Amino acid sequence: MRVAVFSTRPYDRDALSRANAAQQRHDFVFLEPRLDLSTAALAAGADAVCAFVNDHLDAAVLAALQAAGVGLVVLRCAGFNHVDLAAAARLSIEVGRVPEYSPHAVAEYTMALALTLNRKIHRAYARTREGNFELDGLLGFDLHGRTVGVVGTGKIGECFARIAAGFGCRLLAFDPRPNAAVQALGARYVTLAELLAGSDIVSLHCPLTPQTHHLIDAAALAGLKPGAMLINTSRGAVVDTPALIEALKAGTLGALGLDVYEEEGDLFFRDLSDEVIHDDTFARLLTLPNVVVTGHQAFFTEDALAAIAAVTLANLDAFARDGRPVHKVSVERIV
Ligand code: NAD
């Protein structure tokens, strides 16, 4: 099949080409632009489109893809909040995704953010490069014995809970569907308010849905244990970013690690180091000493890229054979 791959970066090209190398079943057309209404025409002549997290797949774009002859969208990510699934169903476009590639990649990265913020590695790194070996301002706390709250205990949340348990942390969890493996680690399922009030570190691992949009807003932040740390490696819009800044200014939020940002589509996966950032909310976050922001890299391990490419190929093969991807995302999944 001919597959138009949007938002291609060199590592996407390498991983997909390697997965396709043995049998050359598919003809990949690698495109750097992000998919939106202005770029959808680039898919002309393709049977399928391969898209990433910040590609736009709303009703208008899907209609344009259908008009271009596209019958399948394969997402090279787990989240599918950026796809209008009802429109895809109406237009008879199948949607596939990679439901699990490496929960370890994201969970390990989440702990890396928590450790960085707690032990101020980001500040120590900058200081020692300047010949400053002063410790004042770098004080952290032992993770052992502290309470970690995990919001969303699916594949990644479970992995992160396991890592935190390995550090000797106590675990609180919030999820409408409790996970027995997480309970077996000693985690106690509580309400979100109880989790926020009782945790030294809160980590978000739920998907972005209408129910989780701005789940962590000003009211939720007001209920945090004073000075607690918040880590978000799920999706940007699960938190209300201006409310985070207010909580950081007030000191109710003690530290913040973000790998995702609500408006990241205009920022991430590009080198903007020569440009002025126009998003003042984002720019403000970057000025705070107790905030670490990274550009949606939690997934970014060689293992995860290989797994994403392999599952994407499997989705394409299944569609070519049976008319539906192996990991089909359907409108019924939106709950
Ligand atoms: P998953 O489906 O295995 O688990 C999600 C869990 O969240 C489920 O247990 C579900 O019951 C729970 N949940 C749903 N609604 C909830 C709510 N209102 N409150 C609390 N919990 C709720 O998904 P996963 O593989 O663990 O991935 C989780 C999310 O991580 C993805 O949806 C994606 O947005 C994000 N992600 C980020 C990166 C990255 O690079 N930063 C990479 C992969 C995934």
JSON list of N, CA, C and O and ligand atoms in Angstrom, two decimals, residues 78-79 81 99 101 106 151-157 174-177 205-209 211-212 215 233-235 259-260 296-299, ligand 1:
[
{"chain": "A", "resi": 78, "resn": "ALA", "atom": "N", "xyz": [-0.25, 5.93, 21.03]},
{"chain": "A", "resi": 78, "resn": "ALA", "atom": "CA", "xyz": [-1.33, 5.25, 21.75]},
{"chain": "A", "resi": 78, "resn": "ALA", "atom": "C", "xyz": [-2.57, 6.14, 21.84]},
{"chain": "A", "resi": 78, "resn": "ALA", "atom": "O", "xyz": [-3.70, 5.70, 21.60]},
{"chain": "A", "resi": 79, "resn": "GLY", "atom": "N", "xyz": [-2.36, 7.43, 22.17]},
{"chain": "A", "resi": 79, "resn": "GLY", "atom": "CA", "xyz": [-3.48, 8.36, 22.36]},
{"chain": "A", "resi": 79, "resn": "GLY", "atom": "C", "xyz": [-4.19, 8.64, 21.03]},
{"chain": "A", "resi": 79, "resn": "GLY", "atom": "O", "xyz": [-3.55, 8.70, 19.98]},
{"chain": "A", "resi": 81, "resn": "ASN", "atom": "N", "xyz": [-6.94, 11.06, 21.07]},
{"chain": "A", "resi": 81, "resn": "ASN", "atom": "CA", "xyz": [-7.80, 12.20, 21.39]},
{"chain": "A", "resi": 81, "resn": "ASN", "atom": "C", "xyz": [-7.85, 13.22, 20.26]},
{"chain": "A", "resi": 81, "resn": "ASN", "atom": "O", "xyz": [-8.75, 14.06, 20.21]},
{"chain": "A", "resi": 99, "resn": "PRO", "atom": "N", "xyz": [-1.52, 0.57, 20.64]},
{"chain": "A", "resi": 99, "resn": "PRO", "atom": "CA", "xyz": [-2.03, 0.72, 22.01]},
{"chain": "A", "resi": 99, "resn": "PRO", "atom": "C", "xyz": [-0.94, 0.57, 23.05]},
{"chain": "A", "resi": 99, "resn": "PRO", "atom": "O", "xyz": [-1.02, 1.16, 24.13]},
{"chain": "A", "resi": 101, "resn": "TYR", "atom": "N", "xyz": [3.41, 0.23, 23.23]},
{"chain": "A", "resi": 101, "resn": "TYR", "atom": "CA", "xyz": [4.72, -0.02, 22.59]},
{"chain": "A", "resi": 101, "resn": "TYR", "atom": "C", "xyz": [5.77, -0.22, 23.64]},
{"chain": "A", "resi": 101, "resn": "TYR", "atom": "O", "xyz": [6.45, -1.22, 23.65]},
{"chain": "A", "resi": 106, "resn": "VAL", "atom": "N", "xyz": [7.81, 5.39, 28.99]},
{"chain": "A", "resi": 106, "resn": "VAL", "atom": "CA", "xyz": [7.14, 6.55, 29.57]},
{"chain": "A", "resi": 106, "resn": "VAL", "atom": "C", "xyz": [7.26, 6.54, 31.09]},
{"chain": "A", "resi": 106, "resn": "VAL", "atom": "O", "xyz": [7.53, 7.57, 31.72]},
{"chain": "A", "resi": 151, "resn": "VAL", "atom": "N", "xyz": [-2.47, 8.78, 39.00]},
{"chain": "A", "resi": 151, "resn": "VAL", "atom": "CA", "xyz": [-3.80, 9.04, 38.42]},
{"chain": "A", "resi": 151, "resn": "VAL", "atom": "C", "xyz": [-3.86, 8.35, 37.07]},
{"chain": "A", "resi": 151, "resn": "VAL", "atom": "O", "xyz": [-3.19, 8.77, 36.12]},
{"chain": "A", "resi": 152, "resn": "GLY", "atom": "N", "xyz": [-4.66, 7.28, 36.99]},
{"chain": "A", "resi": 152, "resn": "GLY", "atom": "CA", "xyz": [-4.69, 6.46, 35.78]},
{"chain": "A", "resi": 152, "resn": "GLY", "atom": "C", "xyz": [-3.71, 5.32, 35.94]},
{"chain": "A", "resi": 152, "resn": "GLY", "atom": "O", "xyz": [-2.49, 5.51, 35.83]},
{"chain": "A", "resi": 153, "resn": "THR", "atom": "N", "xyz": [-4.23, 4.13, 36.26]},
{"chain": "A", "resi": 153, "resn": "THR", "atom": "CA", "xyz": [-3.34, 2.99, 36.53]},
{"chain": "A", "resi": 153, "resn": "THR", "atom": "C", "xyz": [-3.50, 1.92, 35.46]},
{"chain": "A", "resi": 153, "resn": "THR", "atom": "O", "xyz": [-3.73, 0.75, 35.76]},
{"chain": "A", "resi": 154, "resn": "GLY", "atom": "N", "xyz": [-3.41, 2.36, 34.20]},
{"chain": "A", "resi": 154, "resn": "GLY", "atom": "CA", "xyz": [-3.39, 1.41, 33.08]},
{"chain": "A", "resi": 154, "resn": "GLY", "atom": "C", "xyz": [-1.96, 0.92, 32.90]},
{"chain": "A", "resi": 154, "resn": "GLY", "atom": "O", "xyz": [-1.23, 0.74, 33.87]},
{"chain": "A", "resi": 155, "resn": "LYS", "atom": "N", "xyz": [-1.58, 0.74, 31.63]},
{"chain": "A", "resi": 155, "resn": "LYS", "atom": "CA", "xyz": [-0.27, 0.11, 31.36]},
{"chain": "A", "resi": 155, "resn": "LYS", "atom": "C", "xyz": [0.89, 0.98, 31.89]},
{"chain": "A", "resi": 155, "resn": "LYS", "atom": "O", "xyz": [1.78, 0.48, 32.57]},
{"chain": "A", "resi": 156, "resn": "ILE", "atom": "N", "xyz": [0.85, 2.28, 31.57]},
{"chain": "A", "resi": 156, "resn": "ILE", "atom": "CA", "xyz": [1.97, 3.14, 31.99]},
{"chain": "A", "resi": 156, "resn": "ILE", "atom": "C", "xyz": [1.90, 3.41, 33.49]},
{"chain": "A", "resi": 156, "resn": "ILE", "atom": "O", "xyz": [2.90, 3.35, 34.21]},
{"chain": "A", "resi": 157, "resn": "GLY", "atom": "N", "xyz": [0.69, 3.71, 33.98]},
{"chain": "A", "resi": 157, "resn": "GLY", "atom": "CA", "xyz": [0.52, 3.97, 35.42]},
{"chain": "A", "resi": 157, "resn": "GLY", "atom": "C", "xyz": [0.98, 2.79, 36.26]},
{"chain": "A", "resi": 157, "resn": "GLY", "atom": "O", "xyz": [1.63, 2.96, 37.30]},
{"chain": "A", "resi": 174, "resn": "PHE", "atom": "N", "xyz": [-5.80, 6.54, 41.71]},
{"chain": "A", "resi": 174, "resn": "PHE", "atom": "CA", "xyz": [-7.15, 6.96, 41.33]},
{"chain": "A", "resi": 174, "resn": "PHE", "atom": "C", "xyz": [-7.39, 6.52, 39.90]},
{"chain": "A", "resi": 174, "resn": "PHE", "atom": "O", "xyz": [-6.62, 6.86, 38.99]},
{"chain": "A", "resi": 175, "resn": "ASP", "atom": "N", "xyz": [-8.44, 5.73, 39.72]},
{"chain": "A", "resi": 175, "resn": "ASP", "atom": "CA", "xyz": [-8.80, 5.24, 38.39]},
{"chain": "A", "resi": 175, "resn": "ASP", "atom": "C", "xyz": [-10.20, 4.66, 38.51]},
{"chain": "A", "resi": 175, "resn": "ASP", "atom": "O", "xyz": [-10.47, 3.92, 39.46]},
{"chain": "A", "resi": 176, "resn": "PRO", "atom": "N", "xyz": [-11.10, 5.00, 37.58]},
{"chain": "A", "resi": 176, "resn": "PRO", "atom": "CA", "xyz": [-12.44, 4.39, 37.65]},
{"chain": "A", "resi": 176, "resn": "PRO", "atom": "C", "xyz": [-12.39, 2.87, 37.54]},
{"chain": "A", "resi": 176, "resn": "PRO", "atom": "O", "xyz": [-13.33, 2.20, 37.97]},
{"chain": "A", "resi": 177, "resn": "ARG", "atom": "N", "xyz": [-11.29, 2.35, 36.95]},
{"chain": "A", "resi": 177, "resn": "ARG", "atom": "CA", "xyz": [-11.14, 0.89, 36.84]},
{"chain": "A", "resi": 177, "resn": "ARG", "atom": "C", "xyz": [-9.89, 0.44, 37.59]},
{"chain": "A", "resi": 177, "resn": "ARG", "atom": "O", "xyz": [-8.79, 0.44, 37.01]},
{"chain": "A", "resi": 205, "resn": "HIS", "atom": "N", "xyz": [-1.38, 9.67, 34.45]},
{"chain": "A", "resi": 205, "resn": "HIS", "atom": "CA", "xyz": [-1.24, 8.64, 33.41]},
{"chain": "A", "resi": 205, "resn": "HIS", "atom": "C", "xyz": [-2.58, 8.23, 32.82]},
{"chain": "A", "resi": 205, "resn": "HIS", "atom": "O", "xyz": [-2.76, 7.11, 32.36]},
{"chain": "A", "resi": 206, "resn": "CYS", "atom": "N", "xyz": [-3.55, 9.15, 32.86]},
{"chain": "A", "resi": 206, "resn": "CYS", "atom": "CA", "xyz": [-4.86, 8.87, 32.28]},
{"chain": "A", "resi": 206, "resn": "CYS", "atom": "C", "xyz": [-4.89, 9.42, 30.85]},
{"chain": "A", "resi": 206, "resn": "CYS", "atom": "O", "xyz": [-4.11, 10.31, 30.51]},
{"chain": "A", "resi": 207, "resn": "PRO", "atom": "N", "xyz": [-5.76, 8.91, 30.00]},
{"chain": "A", "resi": 207, "resn": "PRO", "atom": "CA", "xyz": [-5.86, 9.47, 28.64]},
{"chain": "A", "resi": 207, "resn": "PRO", "atom": "C", "xyz": [-6.60, 10.82, 28.69]},
{"chain": "A", "resi": 207, "resn": "PRO", "atom": "O", "xyz": [-7.25, 11.13, 29.69]},
{"chain": "A", "resi": 208, "resn": "LEU", "atom": "N", "xyz": [-6.48, 11.59, 27.62]},
{"chain": "A", "resi": 208, "resn": "LEU", "atom": "CA", "xyz": [-7.27, 12.82, 27.51]},
{"chain": "A", "resi": 208, "resn": "LEU", "atom": "C", "xyz": [-8.63, 12.45, 26.94]},
{"chain": "A", "resi": 208, "resn": "LEU", "atom": "O", "xyz": [-8.74, 11.95, 25.82]},
{"chain": "A", "resi": 209, "resn": "THR", "atom": "N", "xyz": [-9.66, 12.68, 27.74]},
{"chain": "A", "resi": 209, "resn": "THR", "atom": "CA", "xyz": [-11.04, 12.43, 27.31]},
{"chain": "A", "resi": 209, "resn": "THR", "atom": "C", "xyz": [-11.85, 13.65, 27.78]},
{"chain": "A", "resi": 209, "resn": "THR", "atom": "O", "xyz": [-11.33, 14.48, 28.53]},
{"chain": "A", "resi": 211, "resn": "GLN", "atom": "N", "xyz": [-13.85, 13.68, 30.08]},
{"chain": "A", "resi": 211, "resn": "GLN", "atom": "CA", "xyz": [-13.88, 13.60, 31.55]},
{"chain": "A", "resi": 211, "resn": "GLN", "atom": "C", "xyz": [-12.56, 14.05, 32.18]},
{"chain": "A", "resi": 211, "resn": "GLN", "atom": "O", "xyz": [-12.53, 14.51, 33.32]},
{"chain": "A", "resi": 212, "resn": "THR", "atom": "N", "xyz": [-11.44, 13.87, 31.47]},
{"chain": "A", "resi": 212, "resn": "THR", "atom": "CA", "xyz": [-10.15, 14.22, 32.08]},
{"chain": "A", "resi": 212, "resn": "THR", "atom": "C", "xyz": [-9.63, 15.58, 31.61]},
{"chain": "A", "resi": 212, "resn": "THR", "atom": "O", "xyz": [-8.56, 16.00, 32.04]},
{"chain": "A", "resi": 215, "resn": "LEU", "atom": "N", "xyz": [-8.64, 18.04, 34.31]},
{"chain": "A", "resi": 215, "resn": "LEU", "atom": "CA", "xyz": [-8.88, 17.30, 35.56]},
{"chain": "A", "resi": 215, "resn": "LEU", "atom": "C", "xyz": [-8.13, 17.98, 36.71]},
{"chain": "A", "resi": 215, "resn": "LEU", "atom": "O", "xyz": [-8.63, 18.09, 37.83]},
{"chain": "A", "resi": 233, "resn": "THR", "atom": "N", "xyz": [2.99, 13.34, 32.13]},
{"chain": "A", "resi": 233, "resn": "THR", "atom": "CA", "xyz": [3.50, 12.77, 30.88]},
{"chain": "A", "resi": 233, "resn": "THR", "atom": "C", "xyz": [2.35, 12.18, 30.07]},
{"chain": "A", "resi": 233, "resn": "THR", "atom": "O", "xyz": [2.57, 11.39, 29.16]},
{"chain": "A", "resi": 234, "resn": "SER", "atom": "N", "xyz": [1.09, 12.58, 30.41]},
{"chain": "A", "resi": 234, "resn": "SER", "atom": "CA", "xyz": [-0.05, 11.98, 29.69]},
{"chain": "A", "resi": 234, "resn": "SER", "atom": "C", "xyz": [-0.41, 12.84, 28.48]},
{"chain": "A", "resi": 234, "resn": "SER", "atom": "O", "xyz": [0.12, 12.63, 27.38]},
{"chain": "A", "resi": 235, "resn": "ARG", "atom": "N", "xyz": [-1.28, 13.82, 28.65]},
{"chain": "A", "resi": 235, "resn": "ARG", "atom": "CA", "xyz": [-1.60, 14.76, 27.59]},
{"chain": "A", "resi": 235, "resn": "ARG", "atom": "C", "xyz": [-1.75, 16.14, 28.22]},
{"chain": "A", "resi": 235, "resn": "ARG", "atom": "O", "xyz": [-2.25, 16.28, 29.34]},
{"chain": "A", "resi": 259, "resn": "ASP", "atom": "N", "xyz": [5.97, 16.88, 30.29]},
{"chain": "A", "resi": 259, "resn": "ASP", "atom": "CA", "xyz": [6.48, 16.39, 29.01]},
{"chain": "A", "resi": 259, "resn": "ASP", "atom": "C", "xyz": [5.47, 16.67, 27.90]},
{"chain": "A", "resi": 259, "resn": "ASP", "atom": "O", "xyz": [5.74, 16.39, 26.73]},
{"chain": "A", "resi": 260, "resn": "VAL", "atom": "N", "xyz": [4.32, 17.19, 28.29]},
{"chain": "A", "resi": 260, "resn": "VAL", "atom": "CA", "xyz": [3.24, 17.46, 27.34]},
{"chain": "A", "resi": 260, "resn": "VAL", "atom": "C", "xyz": [2.64, 18.81, 27.69]},
{"chain": "A", "resi": 260, "resn": "VAL", "atom": "O", "xyz": [2.70, 19.24, 28.84]},
{"chain": "A", "resi": 296, "resn": "HIS", "atom": "N", "xyz": [7.71, 16.36, 24.79]},
{"chain": "A", "resi": 296, "resn": "HIS", "atom": "CA", "xyz": [7.00, 15.11, 24.46]},
{"chain": "A", "resi": 296, "resn": "HIS", "atom": "C", "xyz": [7.99, 14.02, 24.05]},
{"chain": "A", "resi": 296, "resn": "HIS", "atom": "O", "xyz": [7.90, 13.44, 22.96]},
{"chain": "A", "resi": 297, "resn": "GLN", "atom": "N", "xyz": [8.92, 13.74, 24.95]},
{"chain": "A", "resi": 297, "resn": "GLN", "atom": "CA", "xyz": [9.97, 12.76, 24.63]},
{"chain": "A", "resi": 297, "resn": "GLN", "atom": "C", "xyz": [9.90, 11.52, 25.49]},
{"chain": "A", "resi": 297, "resn": "GLN", "atom": "O", "xyz": [10.76, 10.64, 25.38]},
{"chain": "A", "resi": 298, "resn": "ALA", "atom": "N", "xyz": [8.86, 11.42, 26.35]},
{"chain": "A", "resi": 298, "resn": "ALA", "atom": "CA", "xyz": [8.82, 10.27, 27.27]},
{"chain": "A", "resi": 298, "resn": "ALA", "atom": "C", "xyz": [8.83, 8.94, 26.52]},
{"chain": "A", "resi": 298, "resn": "ALA", "atom": "O", "xyz": [9.40, 7.96, 26.97]},
{"chain": "A", "resi": 299, "resn": "PHE", "atom": "N", "xyz": [8.20, 8.92, 25.35]},
{"chain": "A", "resi": 299, "resn": "PHE", "atom": "CA", "xyz": [8.11, 7.66, 24.58]},
{"chain": "A", "resi": 299, "resn": "PHE", "atom": "C", "xyz": [9.42, 7.32, 23.88]},
{"chain": "A", "resi": 299, "resn": "PHE", "atom": "O", "xyz": [9.58, 6.22, 23.37]},
{"chain": "B", "resi": 1, "resn": "NAD", "atom": "P1", "xyz": [-4.13, 2.78, 29.31]},
{"chain": "B", "resi": 1, "resn": "NAD", "atom": "O1", "xyz": [-5.35, 2.82, 28.48]},
{"chain": "B", "resi": 1, "resn": "NAD", "atom": "O2", "xyz": [-3.43, 1.46, 29.50]},
{"chain": "B", "resi": 1, "resn": "NAD", "atom": "O3", "xyz": [-4.43, 3.36, 30.77]},
{"chain": "B", "resi": 1, "resn": "NAD", "atom": "C1", "xyz": [-5.15, 4.53, 31.00]},
{"chain": "B", "resi": 1, "resn": "NAD", "atom": "C2", "xyz": [-5.83, 4.40, 32.35]},
{"chain": "B", "resi": 1, "resn": "NAD", "atom": "O4", "xyz": [-6.47, 5.64, 32.65]},
{"chain": "B", "resi": 1, "resn": "NAD", "atom": "C3", "xyz": [-6.91, 3.30, 32.39]},
{"chain": "B", "resi": 1, "resn": "NAD", "atom": "O5", "xyz": [-6.70, 2.43, 33.49]},
{"chain": "B", "resi": 1, "resn": "NAD", "atom": "C4", "xyz": [-8.21, 4.10, 32.55]},
{"chain": "B", "resi": 1, "resn": "NAD", "atom": "O6", "xyz": [-9.20, 3.40, 33.32]},
{"chain": "B", "resi": 1, "resn": "NAD", "atom": "C5", "xyz": [-7.70, 5.33, 33.27]},
{"chain": "B", "resi": 1, "resn": "NAD", "atom": "N1", "xyz": [-8.63, 6.45, 33.23]},
{"chain": "B", "resi": 1, "resn": "NAD", "atom": "C6", "xyz": [-9.57, 6.75, 32.28]},
{"chain": "B", "resi": 1, "resn": "NAD", "atom": "N2", "xyz": [-10.28, 7.83, 32.66]},
{"chain": "B", "resi": 1, "resn": "NAD", "atom": "C7", "xyz": [-9.78, 8.21, 33.87]},
{"chain": "B", "resi": 1, "resn": "NAD", "atom": "C8", "xyz": [-10.10, 9.27, 34.76]},
{"chain": "B", "resi": 1, "resn": "NAD", "atom": "N3", "xyz": [-11.12, 10.11, 34.50]},
{"chain": "B", "resi": 1, "resn": "NAD", "atom": "N4", "xyz": [-9.39, 9.38, 35.90]},
{"chain": "B", "resi": 1, "resn": "NAD", "atom": "C9", "xyz": [-8.39, 8.50, 36.18]},
{"chain": "B", "resi": 1, "resn": "NAD", "atom": "N5", "xyz": [-8.04, 7.49, 35.37]},
{"chain": "B", "resi": 1, "resn": "NAD", "atom": "C10", "xyz": [-8.72, 7.35, 34.22]},
{"chain": "B", "resi": 1, "resn": "NAD", "atom": "O7", "xyz": [-3.14, 3.86, 28.67]},
{"chain": "B", "resi": 1, "resn": "NAD", "atom": "P2", "xyz": [-1.55, 3.93, 28.83]},
{"chain": "B", "resi": 1, "resn": "NAD", "atom": "O8", "xyz": [-0.90, 3.13, 27.77]},
{"chain": "B", "resi": 1, "resn": "NAD", "atom": "O9", "xyz": [-1.20, 3.70, 30.25]},
{"chain": "B", "resi": 1, "resn": "NAD", "atom": "O10", "xyz": [-1.31, 5.47, 28.45]},
{"chain": "B", "resi": 1, "resn": "NAD", "atom": "C11", "xyz": [-1.85, 6.53, 29.23]},
{"chain": "B", "resi": 1, "resn": "NAD", "atom": "C12", "xyz": [-1.70, 7.84, 28.48]},
{"chain": "B", "resi": 1, "resn": "NAD", "atom": "O11", "xyz": [-0.32, 8.20, 28.41]},
{"chain": "B", "resi": 1, "resn": "NAD", "atom": "C13", "xyz": [-2.14, 7.77, 27.00]},
{"chain": "B", "resi": 1, "resn": "NAD", "atom": "O12", "xyz": [-3.53, 7.94, 26.85]},
{"chain": "B", "resi": 1, "resn": "NAD", "atom": "C14", "xyz": [-1.36, 8.92, 26.40]},
{"chain": "B", "resi": 1, "resn": "NAD", "atom": "O13", "xyz": [-2.16, 10.09, 26.46]},
{"chain": "B", "resi": 1, "resn": "NAD", "atom": "C15", "xyz": [-0.15, 9.08, 27.32]},
{"chain": "B", "resi": 1, "resn": "NAD", "atom": "N6", "xyz": [1.11, 8.78, 26.65]},
{"chain": "B", "resi": 1, "resn": "NAD", "atom": "C16", "xyz": [2.10, 9.72, 26.64]},
{"chain": "B", "resi": 1, "resn": "NAD", "atom": "C17", "xyz": [3.32, 9.45, 26.03]},
{"chain": "B", "resi": 1, "resn": "NAD", "atom": "C18", "xyz": [4.47, 10.45, 26.02]},
{"chain": "B", "resi": 1, "resn": "NAD", "atom": "O14", "xyz": [5.43, 10.27, 25.26]},
{"chain": "B", "resi": 1, "resn": "NAD", "atom": "N7", "xyz": [4.44, 11.48, 26.85]},
{"chain": "B", "resi": 1, "resn": "NAD", "atom": "C19", "xyz": [3.52, 8.22, 25.40]},
{"chain": "B", "resi": 1, "resn": "NAD", "atom": "C20", "xyz": [2.49, 7.27, 25.44]},
{"chain": "B", "resi": 1, "resn": "NAD", "atom": "C21", "xyz": [1.29, 7.55, 26.07]}
]
